[in-house]
Structures are given as C-alpha cells and as structure tokens.
XYZ file of C-alpha atoms in Angstrom:
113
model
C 101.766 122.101 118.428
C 103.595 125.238 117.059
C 104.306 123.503 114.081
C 101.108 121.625 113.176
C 99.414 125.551 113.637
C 101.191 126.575 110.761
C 99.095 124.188 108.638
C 96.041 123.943 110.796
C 93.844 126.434 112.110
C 93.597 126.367 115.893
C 89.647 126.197 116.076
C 89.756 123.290 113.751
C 92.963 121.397 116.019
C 90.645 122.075 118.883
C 87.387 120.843 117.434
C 87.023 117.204 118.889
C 84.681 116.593 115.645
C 87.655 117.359 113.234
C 90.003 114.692 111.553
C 93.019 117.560 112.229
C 92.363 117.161 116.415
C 92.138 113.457 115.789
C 95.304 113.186 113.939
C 97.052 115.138 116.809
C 95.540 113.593 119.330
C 96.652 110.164 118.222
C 100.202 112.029 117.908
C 100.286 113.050 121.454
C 98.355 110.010 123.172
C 98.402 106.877 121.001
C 101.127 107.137 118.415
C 103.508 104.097 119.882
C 106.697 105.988 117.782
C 105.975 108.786 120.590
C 107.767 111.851 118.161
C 109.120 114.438 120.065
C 108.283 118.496 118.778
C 111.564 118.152 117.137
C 110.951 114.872 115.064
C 111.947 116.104 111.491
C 108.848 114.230 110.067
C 105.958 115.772 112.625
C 104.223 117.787 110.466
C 104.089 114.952 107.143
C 103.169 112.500 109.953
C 100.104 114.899 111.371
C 98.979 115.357 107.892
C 99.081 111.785 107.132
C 97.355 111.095 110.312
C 94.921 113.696 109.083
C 94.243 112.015 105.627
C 93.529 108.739 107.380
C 90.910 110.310 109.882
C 89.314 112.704 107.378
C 89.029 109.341 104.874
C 87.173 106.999 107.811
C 90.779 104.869 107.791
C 89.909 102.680 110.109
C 87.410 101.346 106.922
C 90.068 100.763 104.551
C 90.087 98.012 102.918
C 93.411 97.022 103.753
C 96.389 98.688 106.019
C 94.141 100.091 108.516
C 95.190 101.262 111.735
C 92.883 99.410 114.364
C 93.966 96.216 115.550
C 91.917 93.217 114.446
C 90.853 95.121 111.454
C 91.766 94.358 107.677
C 95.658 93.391 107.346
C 97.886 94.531 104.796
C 97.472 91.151 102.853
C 101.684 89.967 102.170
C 103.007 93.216 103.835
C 104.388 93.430 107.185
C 102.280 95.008 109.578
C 104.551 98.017 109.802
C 103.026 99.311 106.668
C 99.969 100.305 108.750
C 99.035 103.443 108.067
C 99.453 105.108 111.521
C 101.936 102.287 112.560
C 104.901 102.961 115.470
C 107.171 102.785 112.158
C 108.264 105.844 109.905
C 105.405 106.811 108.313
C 107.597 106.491 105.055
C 106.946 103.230 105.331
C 103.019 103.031 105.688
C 101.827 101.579 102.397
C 100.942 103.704 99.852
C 103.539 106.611 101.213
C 106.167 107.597 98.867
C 109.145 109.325 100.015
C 112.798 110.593 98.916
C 114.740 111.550 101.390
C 112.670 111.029 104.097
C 110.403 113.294 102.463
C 106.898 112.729 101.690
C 106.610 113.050 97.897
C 103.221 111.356 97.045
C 100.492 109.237 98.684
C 98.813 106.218 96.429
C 95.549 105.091 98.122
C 94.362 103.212 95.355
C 91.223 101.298 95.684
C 92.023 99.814 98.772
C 91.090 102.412 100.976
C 87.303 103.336 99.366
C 85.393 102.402 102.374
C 82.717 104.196 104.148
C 81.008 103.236 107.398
C-alpha cells in the first residue's frame, strides 16, 4: 500500500466509489498473479488496473477482464487486461524492459454502460 500512496491519495484509495480502491482491491483480493509488496511491477500494474476501472473495462469491446465477456478475438486469453499474466502482456501494453512505456487502447475499448 506504501507504494501505491505515493501515486494515490489515501481518501481516494479508500473511497469504495473510486476506480484507484477498485484497482487495489482487485490487487489484494482477485488478482490470480497474487504480487507480493515487493513485485517490481506493483505500482504500473495498480495504475493499469486503475485505467481499466476508471474507463468501465469490463465494456471494452474486446480484452476485457470479466469472464464470459468479449474475447480478445485471435489473442490468447492472457492478453486480458487484468489477466494472472504480466501485465506487459495485456493487449495494448507496451513495455521495454519490463517497463511500461505506452498503452494503445484504440477503438476497441470505447464502450460505456
């Protein structure tokens, strides 16, 4: 939690109506990949978390997260945004290094409920 505080203020991590407590609540109770407070890519994987709450993910158009939604089409299913994979390898994600250089949502993801 120390961490995700440095980019997050703590009335908005505790807000249940924010996409930030979301994000780390899916980190501590649903994320299958089940990062430890040391995991080198916590904080890239909270904010990505974060994008796909404060963006309604689980409307994308393809890659969501929720099971039985849209599919990522001829990817593998690891490329779920918020998958048990590195989240270097959710679609869209680029990284060097391990590193998070650039997110491309395209179209796919311009859904609203």
């Amino acid at each position: 939690t120390d961490e995700i505080l440095t980019v997050t203020d703590e009335h908005v991590l505790y807000d249940t109506q924010t996409a930030q407590y979301r994000a780390w609540r899916w980190i501590l109770d649903e994320d299958v990949m089940k990062v430890s407070p040391d995991y080198p890519g916590l904080l890239q994987r909270y904010i990505l978390a974060t994008l796909y709450f404060s963006t309604s993910g689980e409307y994308w158009l393809e890659c969501s997260y929720k099971k039985g939604s849209t599919s990522c089409g001829i990817l593998n299913e690891d490329m779920r945004f918020l998958s048990g994979f590195d989240e270097c390898k959710w679609y869209g994600v680029i990284c060097a290094a391990s590193v998070v250089r650039r997110v491309n949502l395209g179209e796919w993801c311009i859904r609203s409920p």
